[in-house]
GROMACS .gro file of C-alpha atoms in nm:
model
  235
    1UNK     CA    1  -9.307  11.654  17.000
    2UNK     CA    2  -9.082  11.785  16.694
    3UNK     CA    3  -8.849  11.982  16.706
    4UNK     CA    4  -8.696  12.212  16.403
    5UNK     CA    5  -8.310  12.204  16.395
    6UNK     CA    6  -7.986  12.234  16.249
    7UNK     CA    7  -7.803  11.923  16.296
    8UNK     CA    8  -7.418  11.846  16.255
    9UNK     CA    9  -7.381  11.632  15.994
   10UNK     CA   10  -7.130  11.386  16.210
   11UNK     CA   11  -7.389  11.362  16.512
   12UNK     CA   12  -7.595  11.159  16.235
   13UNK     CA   13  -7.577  10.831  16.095
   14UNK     CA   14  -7.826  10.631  15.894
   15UNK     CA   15  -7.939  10.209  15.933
   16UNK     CA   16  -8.001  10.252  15.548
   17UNK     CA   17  -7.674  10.191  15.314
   18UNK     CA   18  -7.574  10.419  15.137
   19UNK     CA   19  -7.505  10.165  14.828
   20UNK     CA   20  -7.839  10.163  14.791
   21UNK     CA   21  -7.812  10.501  14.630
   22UNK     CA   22  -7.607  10.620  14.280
   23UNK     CA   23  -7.276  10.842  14.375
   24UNK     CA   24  -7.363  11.016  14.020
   25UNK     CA   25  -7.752  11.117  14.215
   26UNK     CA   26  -7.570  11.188  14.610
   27UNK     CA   27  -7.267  11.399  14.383
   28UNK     CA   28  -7.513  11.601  14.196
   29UNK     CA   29  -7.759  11.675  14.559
   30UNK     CA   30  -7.444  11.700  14.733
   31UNK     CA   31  -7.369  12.035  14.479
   32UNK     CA   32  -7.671  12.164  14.498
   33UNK     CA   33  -7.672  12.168  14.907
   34UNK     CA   34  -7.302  12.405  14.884
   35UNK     CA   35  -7.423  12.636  14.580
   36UNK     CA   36  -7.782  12.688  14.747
   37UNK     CA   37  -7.634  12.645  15.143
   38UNK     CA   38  -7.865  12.368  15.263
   39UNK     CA   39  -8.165  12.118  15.161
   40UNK     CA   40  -8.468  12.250  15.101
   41UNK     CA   41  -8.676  11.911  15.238
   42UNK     CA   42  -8.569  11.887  15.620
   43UNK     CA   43  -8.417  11.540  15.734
   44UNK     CA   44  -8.634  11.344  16.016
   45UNK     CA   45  -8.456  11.246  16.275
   46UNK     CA   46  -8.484  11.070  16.646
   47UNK     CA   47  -8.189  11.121  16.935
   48UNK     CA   48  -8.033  10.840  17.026
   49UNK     CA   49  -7.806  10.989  17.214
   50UNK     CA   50  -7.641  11.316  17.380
   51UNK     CA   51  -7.616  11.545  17.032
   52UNK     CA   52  -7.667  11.214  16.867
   53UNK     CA   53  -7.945  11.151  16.584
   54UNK     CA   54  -8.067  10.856  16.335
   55UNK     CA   55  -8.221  10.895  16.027
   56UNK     CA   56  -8.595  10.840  16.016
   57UNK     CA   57  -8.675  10.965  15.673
   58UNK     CA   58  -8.468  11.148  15.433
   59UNK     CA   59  -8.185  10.882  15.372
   60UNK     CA   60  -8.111  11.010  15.047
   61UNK     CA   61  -8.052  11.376  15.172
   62UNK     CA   62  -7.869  11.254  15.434
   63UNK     CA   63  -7.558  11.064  15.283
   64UNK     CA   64  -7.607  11.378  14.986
   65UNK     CA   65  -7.532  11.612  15.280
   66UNK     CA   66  -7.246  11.397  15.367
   67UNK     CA   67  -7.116  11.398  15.030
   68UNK     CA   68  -7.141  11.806  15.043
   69UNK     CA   69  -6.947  11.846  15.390
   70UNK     CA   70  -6.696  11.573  15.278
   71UNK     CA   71  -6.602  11.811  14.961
   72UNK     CA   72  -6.669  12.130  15.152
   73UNK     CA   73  -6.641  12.070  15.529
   74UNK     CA   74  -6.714  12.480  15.626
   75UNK     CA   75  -7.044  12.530  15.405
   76UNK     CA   76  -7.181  12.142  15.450
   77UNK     CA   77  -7.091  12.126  15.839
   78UNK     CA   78  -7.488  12.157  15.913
   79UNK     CA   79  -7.826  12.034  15.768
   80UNK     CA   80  -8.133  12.128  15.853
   81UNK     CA   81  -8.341  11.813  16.090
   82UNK     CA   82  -8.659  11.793  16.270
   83UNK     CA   83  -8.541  11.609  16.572
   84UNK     CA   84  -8.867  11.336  16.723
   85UNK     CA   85  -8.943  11.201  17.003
   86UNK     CA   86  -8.887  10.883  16.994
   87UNK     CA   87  -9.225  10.780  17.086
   88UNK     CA   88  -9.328  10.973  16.815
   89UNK     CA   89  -9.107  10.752  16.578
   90UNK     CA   90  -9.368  10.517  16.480
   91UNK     CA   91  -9.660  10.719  16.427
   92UNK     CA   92  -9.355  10.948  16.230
   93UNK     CA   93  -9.317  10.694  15.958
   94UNK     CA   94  -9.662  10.608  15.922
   95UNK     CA   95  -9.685  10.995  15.830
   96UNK     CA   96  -9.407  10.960  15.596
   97UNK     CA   97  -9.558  10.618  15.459
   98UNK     CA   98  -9.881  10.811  15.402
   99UNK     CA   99  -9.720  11.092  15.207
  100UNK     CA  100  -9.491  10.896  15.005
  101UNK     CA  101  -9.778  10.679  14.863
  102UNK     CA  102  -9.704  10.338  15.017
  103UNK     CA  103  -9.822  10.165  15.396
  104UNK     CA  104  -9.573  10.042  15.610
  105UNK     CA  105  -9.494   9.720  15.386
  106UNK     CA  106  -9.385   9.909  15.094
  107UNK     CA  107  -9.738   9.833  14.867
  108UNK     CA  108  -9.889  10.094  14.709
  109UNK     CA  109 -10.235  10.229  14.894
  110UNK     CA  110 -10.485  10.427  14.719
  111UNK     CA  111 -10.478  10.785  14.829
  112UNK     CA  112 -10.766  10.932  15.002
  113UNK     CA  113 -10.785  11.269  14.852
  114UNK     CA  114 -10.751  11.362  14.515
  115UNK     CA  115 -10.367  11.438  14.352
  116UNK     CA  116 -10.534  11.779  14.221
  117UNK     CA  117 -10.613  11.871  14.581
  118UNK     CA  118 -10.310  11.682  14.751
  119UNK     CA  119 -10.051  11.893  14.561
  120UNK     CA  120 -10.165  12.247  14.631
  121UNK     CA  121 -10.137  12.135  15.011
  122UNK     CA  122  -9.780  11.964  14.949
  123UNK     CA  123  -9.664  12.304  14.778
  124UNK     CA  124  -9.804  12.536  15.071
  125UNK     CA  125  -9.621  12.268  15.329
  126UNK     CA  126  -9.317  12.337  15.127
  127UNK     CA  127  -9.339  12.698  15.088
  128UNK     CA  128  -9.415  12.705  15.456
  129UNK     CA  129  -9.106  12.464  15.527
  130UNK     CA  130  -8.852  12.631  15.337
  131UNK     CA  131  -8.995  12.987  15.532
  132UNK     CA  132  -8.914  12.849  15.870
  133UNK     CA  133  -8.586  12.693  15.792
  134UNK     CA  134  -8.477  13.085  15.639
  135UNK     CA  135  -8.577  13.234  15.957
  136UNK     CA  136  -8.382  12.979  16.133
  137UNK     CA  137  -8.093  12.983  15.939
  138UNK     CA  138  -8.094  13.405  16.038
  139UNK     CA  139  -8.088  13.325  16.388
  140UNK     CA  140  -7.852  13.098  16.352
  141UNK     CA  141  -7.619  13.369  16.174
  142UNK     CA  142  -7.710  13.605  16.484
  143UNK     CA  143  -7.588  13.393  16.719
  144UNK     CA  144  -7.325  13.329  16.515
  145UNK     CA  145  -7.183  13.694  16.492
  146UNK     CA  146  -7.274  13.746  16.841
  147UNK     CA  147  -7.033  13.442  16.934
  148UNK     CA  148  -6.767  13.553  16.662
  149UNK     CA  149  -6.789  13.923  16.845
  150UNK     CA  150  -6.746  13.803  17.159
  151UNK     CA  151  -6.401  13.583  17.041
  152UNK     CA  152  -6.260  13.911  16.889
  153UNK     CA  153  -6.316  14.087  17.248
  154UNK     CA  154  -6.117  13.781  17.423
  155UNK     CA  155  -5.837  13.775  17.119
  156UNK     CA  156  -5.740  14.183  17.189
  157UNK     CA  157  -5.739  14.100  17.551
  158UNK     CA  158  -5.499  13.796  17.498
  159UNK     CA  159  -5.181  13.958  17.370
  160UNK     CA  160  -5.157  14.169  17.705
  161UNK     CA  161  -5.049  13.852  17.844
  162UNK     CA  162  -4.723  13.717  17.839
  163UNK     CA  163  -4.668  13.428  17.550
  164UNK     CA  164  -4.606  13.173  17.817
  165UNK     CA  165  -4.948  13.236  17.941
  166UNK     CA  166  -5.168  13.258  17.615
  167UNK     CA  167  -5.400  13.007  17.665
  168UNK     CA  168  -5.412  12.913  17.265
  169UNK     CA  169  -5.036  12.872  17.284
  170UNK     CA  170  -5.057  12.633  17.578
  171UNK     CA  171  -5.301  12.436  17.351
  172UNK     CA  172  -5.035  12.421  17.071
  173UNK     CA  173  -4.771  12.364  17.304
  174UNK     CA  174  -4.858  12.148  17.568
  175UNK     CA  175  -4.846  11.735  17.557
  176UNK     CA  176  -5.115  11.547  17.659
  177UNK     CA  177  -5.018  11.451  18.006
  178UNK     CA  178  -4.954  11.867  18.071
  179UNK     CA  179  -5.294  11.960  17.896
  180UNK     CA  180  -5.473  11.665  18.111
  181UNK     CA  181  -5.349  11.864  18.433
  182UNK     CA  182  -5.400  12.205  18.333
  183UNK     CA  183  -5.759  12.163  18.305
  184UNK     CA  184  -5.802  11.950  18.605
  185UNK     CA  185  -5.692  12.268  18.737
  186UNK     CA  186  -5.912  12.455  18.556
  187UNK     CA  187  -6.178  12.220  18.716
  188UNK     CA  188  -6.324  12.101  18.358
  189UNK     CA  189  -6.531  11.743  18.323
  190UNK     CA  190  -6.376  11.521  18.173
  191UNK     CA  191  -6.034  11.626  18.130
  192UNK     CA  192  -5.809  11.324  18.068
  193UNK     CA  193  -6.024  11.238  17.770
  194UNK     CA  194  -6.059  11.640  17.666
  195UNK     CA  195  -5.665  11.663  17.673
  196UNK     CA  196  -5.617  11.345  17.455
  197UNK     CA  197  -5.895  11.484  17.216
  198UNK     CA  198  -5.705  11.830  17.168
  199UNK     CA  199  -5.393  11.617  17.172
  200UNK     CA  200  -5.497  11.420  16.891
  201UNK     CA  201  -5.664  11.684  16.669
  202UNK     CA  202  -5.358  11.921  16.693
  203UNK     CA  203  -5.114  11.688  16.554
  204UNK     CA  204  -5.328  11.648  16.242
  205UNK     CA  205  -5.320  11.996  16.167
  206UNK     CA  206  -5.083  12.072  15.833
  207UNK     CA  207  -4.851  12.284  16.090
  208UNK     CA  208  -4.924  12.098  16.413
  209UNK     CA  209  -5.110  12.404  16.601
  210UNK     CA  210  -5.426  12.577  16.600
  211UNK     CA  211  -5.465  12.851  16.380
  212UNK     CA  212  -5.735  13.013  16.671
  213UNK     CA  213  -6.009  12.948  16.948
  214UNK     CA  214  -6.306  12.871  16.646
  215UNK     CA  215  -6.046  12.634  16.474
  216UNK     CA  216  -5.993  12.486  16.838
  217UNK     CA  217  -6.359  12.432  16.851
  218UNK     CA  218  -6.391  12.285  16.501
  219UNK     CA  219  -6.156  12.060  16.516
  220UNK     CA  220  -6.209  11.866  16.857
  221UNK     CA  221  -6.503  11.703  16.932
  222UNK     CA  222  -6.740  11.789  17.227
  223UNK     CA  223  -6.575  12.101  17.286
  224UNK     CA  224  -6.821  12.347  17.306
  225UNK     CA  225  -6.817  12.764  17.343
  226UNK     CA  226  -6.847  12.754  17.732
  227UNK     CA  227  -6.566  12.487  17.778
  228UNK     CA  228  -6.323  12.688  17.573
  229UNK     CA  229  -6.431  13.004  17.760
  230UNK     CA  230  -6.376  12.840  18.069
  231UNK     CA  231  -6.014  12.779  17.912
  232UNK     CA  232  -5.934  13.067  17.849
  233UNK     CA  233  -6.043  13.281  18.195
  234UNK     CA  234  -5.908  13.024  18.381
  235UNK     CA  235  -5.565  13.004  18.207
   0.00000   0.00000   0.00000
């Protein structure tokens, strides 16, 4: 089974080096991705992991997308993945073997259909490609909004409370040992390691806090929309 995907760029790594590419090619991809918002040619990828992925094919796009979220960390914070199975993986690259030309030991084969008929078909798979990934992208920007609507609700609801018990000032505020307890009393997994990871991510901030919930989000790992609403009702 495949599944089509945006992928955070950090939940993916590659077993391919990136030396084995030129900065000058990844620099020039990696500008293209932030003026255009994305590559057009989706990344394969199996889960190795929870919200973990490898590279299967598409190295090159991969360390280019990289590249574009290390110079622009907002617009190159996603790329667009079909996510195997990873039973699938080896009859996967045999696909991508086929396409590319070459059989599993990097020799040459002699295609079975024609170029003149071959390209048509590549085009229409592109066409058709690029098609799904814009509808995707718009439901991604939905659900997006919807999420960003729902934050604005919870931020003119927060300043009715008193300072002391604003939950984003508790998370700019509170040391790790104080956060770790807090949300054991809020009864969320995991919340030694949670409290360190806020913690941490805070004090590498230019002014040491939080600027909101989204930036909470962004900048500590794992912490997804439920846990922070969670936070915040039970704070």
């Amino acid at each position: 089974m495949m599944n089509f995907s945006l992928v955070d760029v950090k939940s993916i790594t590659s077993n391919e080096l990136r030396s084995n590419f030129t900065e000058a090619d990844l620099e020039n991809l990696a500008d293209i991705i932030i003026e255009t918002g994305g590559i057009i040619r989706p990344l394969v990828v199996k889960m190795t992991g929870v919200e973990n992925y490898t590279v299967v094919d598409g190295h090159f796009e991969y360390y280019a997308a990289v590249r574009a979220r290390e110079k622009s960390p907002r617009q190159g914070e996603m790329v667009n993945a079909f996510i195997i199975s990873p039973k699938l993986e080896d009859l996967v690259v045999k696909q991508v073997a086929s396409l590319k030309g070459i059989d599993s030991s990097g020799k040459l084969v002699t295609p079975e259909i024609e170029t003149t008929k071959l390209e048509p078909r590549l085009a229409n798979l592109e066409l058709r490609l690029e098609k799904q990934f814009n509808e995707f992208k718009s439901e991604i920007l939905q659900e997006r909004q919807k999420i960003d609507s729902k934050f604005k609700q919870l931020e003119n609801l927060i300043p009715q409370k008193s300072e002391q018990s604003n939950p984003l000032s508790l998370l700019n505020s509170l040391d790790k040992d104080e956060l770790s307890i807090k949300l054991q009393r809020a009864r969320i997994p995991g919340a030694e390691k949670l409290a360190k990871g806020i913690f941490d991510a805070r004090r590498k901030k230019p002014k040491q806090e939080f600027q909101d919930y989204r930036d909470v989000m962004k900048s500590v790992q794992r912490l997804g929309v439920q846990t922070i609403l969670t936070i915040i009702d039970e704070w």
